[in-house]
PDB file of C-alpha atoms and ligand atoms in Angstrom:
ATOM      1  CA  SER A   1     144.906 133.025 137.494  1.00  0.00           C
ATOM      2  CA  MET A   2     143.773 136.444 138.634  1.00  0.00           C
ATOM      3  CA  GLU A   3     142.055 138.549 135.973  1.00  0.00           C
ATOM      4  CA  LYS A   4     143.642 141.816 134.974  1.00  0.00           C
ATOM      5  CA  GLY A   5     142.362 144.795 136.887  1.00  0.00           C
ATOM      6  CA  LEU A   6     143.590 148.373 137.053  1.00  0.00           C
ATOM      7  CA  VAL A   7     146.874 149.037 135.259  1.00  0.00           C
ATOM      8  CA  VAL A   8     148.608 152.432 135.425  1.00  0.00           C
ATOM      9  CA  THR A   9     151.749 153.124 133.432  1.00  0.00           C
ATOM     10  CA  GLN A  10     153.884 156.215 132.735  1.00  0.00           C
ATOM     11  CA  LEU A  11     154.111 156.938 136.494  1.00  0.00           C
ATOM     12  CA  ASP A  12     157.044 158.752 138.057  1.00  0.00           C
ATOM     13  CA  VAL A  13     156.753 157.959 141.768  1.00  0.00           C
ATOM     14  CA  GLU A  14     159.944 158.801 143.636  1.00  0.00           C
ATOM     15  CA  PRO A  15     161.343 157.652 146.990  1.00  0.00           C
ATOM     16  CA  GLY A  16     159.305 158.951 149.916  1.00  0.00           C
ATOM     17  CA  GLU A  17     156.160 159.496 147.844  1.00  0.00           C
ATOM     18  CA  CYS A  18     153.039 157.403 148.455  1.00  0.00           C
ATOM     19  CA  ILE A  19     150.787 155.384 146.184  1.00  0.00           C
ATOM     20  CA  LYS A  20     147.392 154.999 147.865  1.00  0.00           C
ATOM     21  CA  VAL A  21     145.023 152.364 146.561  1.00  0.00           C
ATOM     22  CA  LYS A  22     141.552 152.441 148.111  1.00  0.00           C
ATOM     23  CA  GLY A  23     139.049 149.699 147.443  1.00  0.00           C
ATOM     24  CA  LYS A  24     137.021 146.748 148.572  1.00  0.00           C
ATOM     25  CA  ILE A  25     138.067 143.127 148.994  1.00  0.00           C
ATOM     26  CA  GLN A  26     135.326 141.024 147.431  1.00  0.00           C
ATOM     27  CA  SER A  27     133.206 138.999 149.834  1.00  0.00           C
ATOM     28  CA  ASP A  28     134.295 135.715 148.220  1.00  0.00           C
ATOM     29  CA  ALA A  29     137.881 136.783 147.529  1.00  0.00           C
ATOM     30  CA  LYS A  30     140.432 134.028 146.936  1.00  0.00           C
ATOM     31  CA  GLY A  31     143.218 136.564 146.659  1.00  0.00           C
ATOM     32  CA  PHE A  32     144.310 139.854 145.192  1.00  0.00           C
ATOM     33  CA  ALA A  33     147.600 141.515 144.335  1.00  0.00           C
ATOM     34  CA  VAL A  34     149.041 145.005 144.110  1.00  0.00           C
ATOM     35  CA  ASN A  35     152.094 145.189 141.849  1.00  0.00           C
ATOM     36  CA  VAL A  36     154.474 148.144 141.603  1.00  0.00           C
ATOM     37  CA  GLY A  37     157.651 148.520 139.584  1.00  0.00           C
ATOM     38  CA  LYS A  38     158.863 149.380 136.124  1.00  0.00           C
ATOM     39  CA  ASP A  39     156.459 147.219 134.102  1.00  0.00           C
ATOM     40  CA  SER A  40     154.680 143.845 134.381  1.00  0.00           C
ATOM     41  CA  ASN A  41     157.963 141.937 133.995  1.00  0.00           C
ATOM     42  CA  THR A  42     160.003 144.066 136.396  1.00  0.00           C
ATOM     43  CA  LEU A  43     158.351 144.425 139.760  1.00  0.00           C
ATOM     44  CA  MET A  44     159.793 145.992 142.890  1.00  0.00           C
ATOM     45  CA  LEU A  45     156.907 144.465 144.823  1.00  0.00           C
ATOM     46  CA  HIS A  46     154.146 141.978 144.196  1.00  0.00           C
ATOM     47  CA  PHE A  47     152.003 142.293 147.352  1.00  0.00           C
ATOM     48  CA  ASN A  48     149.682 139.306 147.263  1.00  0.00           C
ATOM     49  CA  PRO A  49     147.257 138.620 150.118  1.00  0.00           C
ATOM     50  CA  ARG A  50     145.910 135.091 149.660  1.00  0.00           C
ATOM     51  CA  PHE A  51     142.690 134.051 151.391  1.00  0.00           C
ATOM     52  CA  ASP A  52     142.756 130.626 149.788  1.00  0.00           C
ATOM     53  CA  CYS A  53     144.811 130.211 146.630  1.00  0.00           C
ATOM     54  CA  HIS A  54     148.013 128.629 145.360  1.00  0.00           C
ATOM     55  CA  GLY A  55     147.841 126.383 148.405  1.00  0.00           C
ATOM     56  CA  ASP A  56     148.025 129.292 150.857  1.00  0.00           C
ATOM     57  CA  VAL A  57     145.324 130.232 153.374  1.00  0.00           C
ATOM     58  CA  ASN A  58     145.226 133.714 154.938  1.00  0.00           C
ATOM     59  CA  THR A  59     148.808 134.459 153.960  1.00  0.00           C
ATOM     60  CA  ILE A  60     150.434 137.508 152.427  1.00  0.00           C
ATOM     61  CA  VAL A  61     153.020 136.526 149.840  1.00  0.00           C
ATOM     62  CA  CYS A  62     155.446 139.216 148.702  1.00  0.00           C
ATOM     63  CA  ASN A  63     157.884 138.860 145.852  1.00  0.00           C
ATOM     64  CA  SER A  64     159.836 140.715 143.203  1.00  0.00           C
ATOM     65  CA  LYS A  65     160.073 139.951 139.522  1.00  0.00           C
ATOM     66  CA  GLU A  66     163.115 140.607 137.348  1.00  0.00           C
ATOM     67  CA  ASP A  67     162.919 140.208 133.565  1.00  0.00           C
ATOM     68  CA  GLY A  68     159.769 138.124 133.996  1.00  0.00           C
ATOM     69  CA  VAL A  69     161.317 135.766 136.594  1.00  0.00           C
ATOM     70  CA  TRP A  70     159.895 135.623 140.132  1.00  0.00           C
ATOM     71  CA  GLY A  71     162.364 136.065 142.990  1.00  0.00           C
ATOM     72  CA  GLU A  72     162.363 134.445 146.396  1.00  0.00           C
ATOM     73  CA  GLU A  73     158.950 134.607 148.117  1.00  0.00           C
ATOM     74  CA  ASP A  74     158.555 136.316 151.480  1.00  0.00           C
ATOM     75  CA  ARG A  75     155.540 135.146 153.520  1.00  0.00           C
ATOM     76  CA  LYS A  76     154.376 137.566 156.170  1.00  0.00           C
ATOM     77  CA  ALA A  77     153.272 136.567 159.700  1.00  0.00           C
ATOM     78  CA  GLU A  78     150.208 138.814 159.933  1.00  0.00           C
ATOM     79  CA  PHE A  79     147.101 138.748 157.776  1.00  0.00           C
ATOM     80  CA  PRO A  80     145.096 141.907 158.613  1.00  0.00           C
ATOM     81  CA  PHE A  81     142.408 141.341 155.965  1.00  0.00           C
ATOM     82  CA  GLN A  82     138.869 140.002 155.952  1.00  0.00           C
ATOM     83  CA  HIS A  83     136.453 139.312 153.135  1.00  0.00           C
ATOM     84  CA  GLY A  84     134.480 142.414 152.213  1.00  0.00           C
ATOM     85  CA  ASP A  85     136.900 144.832 153.912  1.00  0.00           C
ATOM     86  CA  LYS A  86     137.136 148.382 152.550  1.00  0.00           C
ATOM     87  CA  ILE A  87     140.812 149.246 152.824  1.00  0.00           C
ATOM     88  CA  GLU A  88     143.414 151.762 151.798  1.00  0.00           C
ATOM     89  CA  ILE A  89     146.876 150.415 151.018  1.00  0.00           C
ATOM     90  CA  CYS A  90     149.721 152.945 151.001  1.00  0.00           C
ATOM     91  CA  ILE A  91     152.911 151.912 149.227  1.00  0.00           C
ATOM     92  CA  SER A  92     156.121 153.904 149.441  1.00  0.00           C
ATOM     93  CA  PHE A  93     159.787 153.024 149.001  1.00  0.00           C
ATOM     94  CA  ASP A  94     163.372 154.136 149.345  1.00  0.00           C
ATOM     95  CA  GLN A  95     166.570 152.705 147.944  1.00  0.00           C
ATOM     96  CA  THR A  96     166.596 149.867 150.500  1.00  0.00           C
ATOM     97  CA  GLU A  97     162.973 148.775 150.905  1.00  0.00           C
ATOM     98  CA  ALA A  98     159.331 149.144 149.979  1.00  0.00           C
ATOM     99  CA  THR A  99     156.808 149.808 152.746  1.00  0.00           C
ATOM    100  CA  VAL A 100     153.154 148.770 152.641  1.00  0.00           C
ATOM    101  CA  LYS A 101     151.094 150.683 155.203  1.00  0.00           C
ATOM    102  CA  LEU A 102     147.628 149.518 156.216  1.00  0.00           C
ATOM    103  CA  PRO A 103     145.418 150.896 158.977  1.00  0.00           C
ATOM    104  CA  GLU A 104     146.619 148.315 161.532  1.00  0.00           C
ATOM    105  CA  ALA A 105     149.760 146.875 159.997  1.00  0.00           C
ATOM    106  CA  GLU A 106     152.924 147.759 158.125  1.00  0.00           C
ATOM    107  CA  PHE A 107     155.023 145.455 155.949  1.00  0.00           C
ATOM    108  CA  LYS A 108     158.518 145.900 154.565  1.00  0.00           C
ATOM    109  CA  PHE A 109     160.021 144.232 151.510  1.00  0.00           C
ATOM    110  CA  PRO A 110     163.567 144.739 150.249  1.00  0.00           C
ATOM    111  CA  ASN A 111     164.075 146.882 147.133  1.00  0.00           C
ATOM    112  CA  ARG A 112     165.975 144.001 145.535  1.00  0.00           C
ATOM    113  CA  LEU A 113     166.243 145.652 142.137  1.00  0.00           C
ATOM    114  CA  GLY A 114     167.462 148.968 143.552  1.00  0.00           C
ATOM    115  CA  MET A 115     164.667 150.741 141.708  1.00  0.00           C
ATOM    116  CA  GLU A 116     164.818 154.520 141.894  1.00  0.00           C
ATOM    117  CA  LYS A 117     161.274 155.203 140.699  1.00  0.00           C
ATOM    118  CA  ILE A 118     157.964 153.380 140.281  1.00  0.00           C
ATOM    119  CA  GLU A 119     156.524 153.726 136.789  1.00  0.00           C
ATOM    120  CA  TYR A 120     153.916 150.940 136.903  1.00  0.00           C
ATOM    121  CA  LEU A 121     151.007 150.010 139.166  1.00  0.00           C
ATOM    122  CA  ALA A 122     148.654 147.073 138.663  1.00  0.00           C
ATOM    123  CA  VAL A 123     145.885 145.642 140.830  1.00  0.00           C
ATOM    124  CA  GLU A 124     144.780 142.063 140.135  1.00  0.00           C
ATOM    125  CA  GLY A 125     142.302 139.609 141.533  1.00  0.00           C
ATOM    126  CA  ASP A 126     139.344 139.917 143.868  1.00  0.00           C
ATOM    127  CA  PHE A 127     139.662 143.603 144.734  1.00  0.00           C
ATOM    128  CA  LYS A 128     137.508 146.446 143.419  1.00  0.00           C
ATOM    129  CA  VAL A 129     139.393 149.737 143.203  1.00  0.00           C
ATOM    130  CA  LYS A 130     137.537 152.813 144.482  1.00  0.00           C
ATOM    131  CA  ALA A 131     140.323 155.400 144.170  1.00  0.00           C
ATOM    132  CA  ILE A 132     144.018 155.809 143.682  1.00  0.00           C
ATOM    133  CA  LYS A 133     145.963 158.781 144.982  1.00  0.00           C
ATOM    134  CA  PHE A 134     149.575 159.782 144.621  1.00  0.00           C
ATOM    135  CA  SER A 135     151.003 162.016 147.288  1.00  0.00           C
TER     136      SER A 135
HETATM  137  C1  LIG B   1     154.623 124.510 146.062  1.00  0.00           C
HETATM  138  C2  LIG B   1     154.747 124.578 144.727  1.00  0.00           C
HETATM  139  C3  LIG B   1     155.737 125.504 144.100  1.00  0.00           C
HETATM  140  O1  LIG B   1     155.675 126.760 144.826  1.00  0.00           O
HETATM  141  C4  LIG B   1     154.587 127.563 144.408  1.00  0.00           C
HETATM  142  O2  LIG B   1     154.891 128.063 143.092  1.00  0.00           O
HETATM  143  C5  LIG B   1     153.827 128.871 142.582  1.00  0.00           C
HETATM  144  C6  LIG B   1     154.149 129.219 141.141  1.00  0.00           C
HETATM  145  O3  LIG B   1     155.306 130.020 141.097  1.00  0.00           O
HETATM  146  C7  LIG B   1     153.715 130.143 143.459  1.00  0.00           C
HETATM  147  O4  LIG B   1     152.615 130.927 142.997  1.00  0.00           O
HETATM  148  C8  LIG B   1     152.986 132.111 142.294  1.00  0.00           C
HETATM  149  O5  LIG B   1     153.566 133.036 143.248  1.00  0.00           O
HETATM  150  C9  LIG B   1     153.911 134.286 142.626  1.00  0.00           C
HETATM  151  C10 LIG B   1     154.627 135.140 143.657  1.00  0.00           C
HETATM  152  O6  LIG B   1     155.815 134.473 144.044  1.00  0.00           O
HETATM  153  C11 LIG B   1     152.646 134.961 142.139  1.00  0.00           C
HETATM  154  O7  LIG B   1     151.756 135.217 143.231  1.00  0.00           O
HETATM  155  C12 LIG B   1     151.981 134.042 141.115  1.00  0.00           C
HETATM  156  O8  LIG B   1     150.734 134.593 140.734  1.00  0.00           O
HETATM  157  C13 LIG B   1     150.845 135.853 140.072  1.00  0.00           C
HETATM  158  C14 LIG B   1     149.737 135.923 139.130  1.00  0.00           C
HETATM  159  C15 LIG B   1     149.412 136.974 138.428  1.00  0.00           C
HETATM  160  N1  LIG B   1     148.393 136.537 137.716  1.00  0.00           N
HETATM  161  C16 LIG B   1     147.699 137.248 136.789  1.00  0.00           C
HETATM  162  N2  LIG B   1     147.878 138.555 136.540  1.00  0.00           N
HETATM  163  N3  LIG B   1     147.001 138.840 135.575  1.00  0.00           N
HETATM  164  C17 LIG B   1     146.328 137.720 135.256  1.00  0.00           C
HETATM  165  N4  LIG B   1     145.375 137.601 134.306  1.00  0.00           N
HETATM  166  N5  LIG B   1     146.735 136.702 136.018  1.00  0.00           N
HETATM  167  N6  LIG B   1     148.100 135.264 137.962  1.00  0.00           N
HETATM  168  N7  LIG B   1     148.948 134.876 138.848  1.00  0.00           N
HETATM  169  C18 LIG B   1     151.711 132.692 141.729  1.00  0.00           C
HETATM  170  O9  LIG B   1     151.242 131.818 140.688  1.00  0.00           O
HETATM  171  C19 LIG B   1     153.415 129.710 144.890  1.00  0.00           C
HETATM  172  O10 LIG B   1     153.390 130.866 145.743  1.00  0.00           O
HETATM  173  C20 LIG B   1     154.495 128.747 145.371  1.00  0.00           C
HETATM  174  N8  LIG B   1     154.151 128.243 146.709  1.00  0.00           N
HETATM  175  C21 LIG B   1     155.094 128.048 147.635  1.00  0.00           C
HETATM  176  C22 LIG B   1     154.583 127.540 148.970  1.00  0.00           C
HETATM  177  O11 LIG B   1     156.260 128.268 147.415  1.00  0.00           O
END
């Protein structure tokens, strides 16, 4: 499984605000994930680009997690990532959906849990974090 990376708790990110995660995808990355929600067991969004893992190749898998149980996966059509890329991922949300903004792509995922604030951010896998910004 993916080793634990950055974990930030005690956040109070509200609808319309942005979480920006800047970093580098490792040159031999199998996959990485950015998780946001209440805590590790209650995720609004698990944003999981997979280069080659869990049987997926060049596929973004999104999901939610409620009380430790994964929801229904949502596989995206585009895969705007390459090994070694330096990227900035901007995550925001409102009561209906989370939005993941990248330089050349934007993804939506339903706010299934109706979360009203993000208190938890975690980055896992083959991604080295350079900076995080909250705006
Ligand atoms: C085809 C067989 C049954 O379906 C498969 O079931 C797998 C297990 O649930 C699915 O993989 C999980 O998919 C989840 C999202 O739905 C997560 O991506 C999960 O990985 C999360 C994860 C976190 N970590 C981790 N965090 N910190 C550490 N140390 N490790 N390790 N794995 C993956 O293990 C996988 O996406 C799913 N594949 C399909 C095609 O449905």
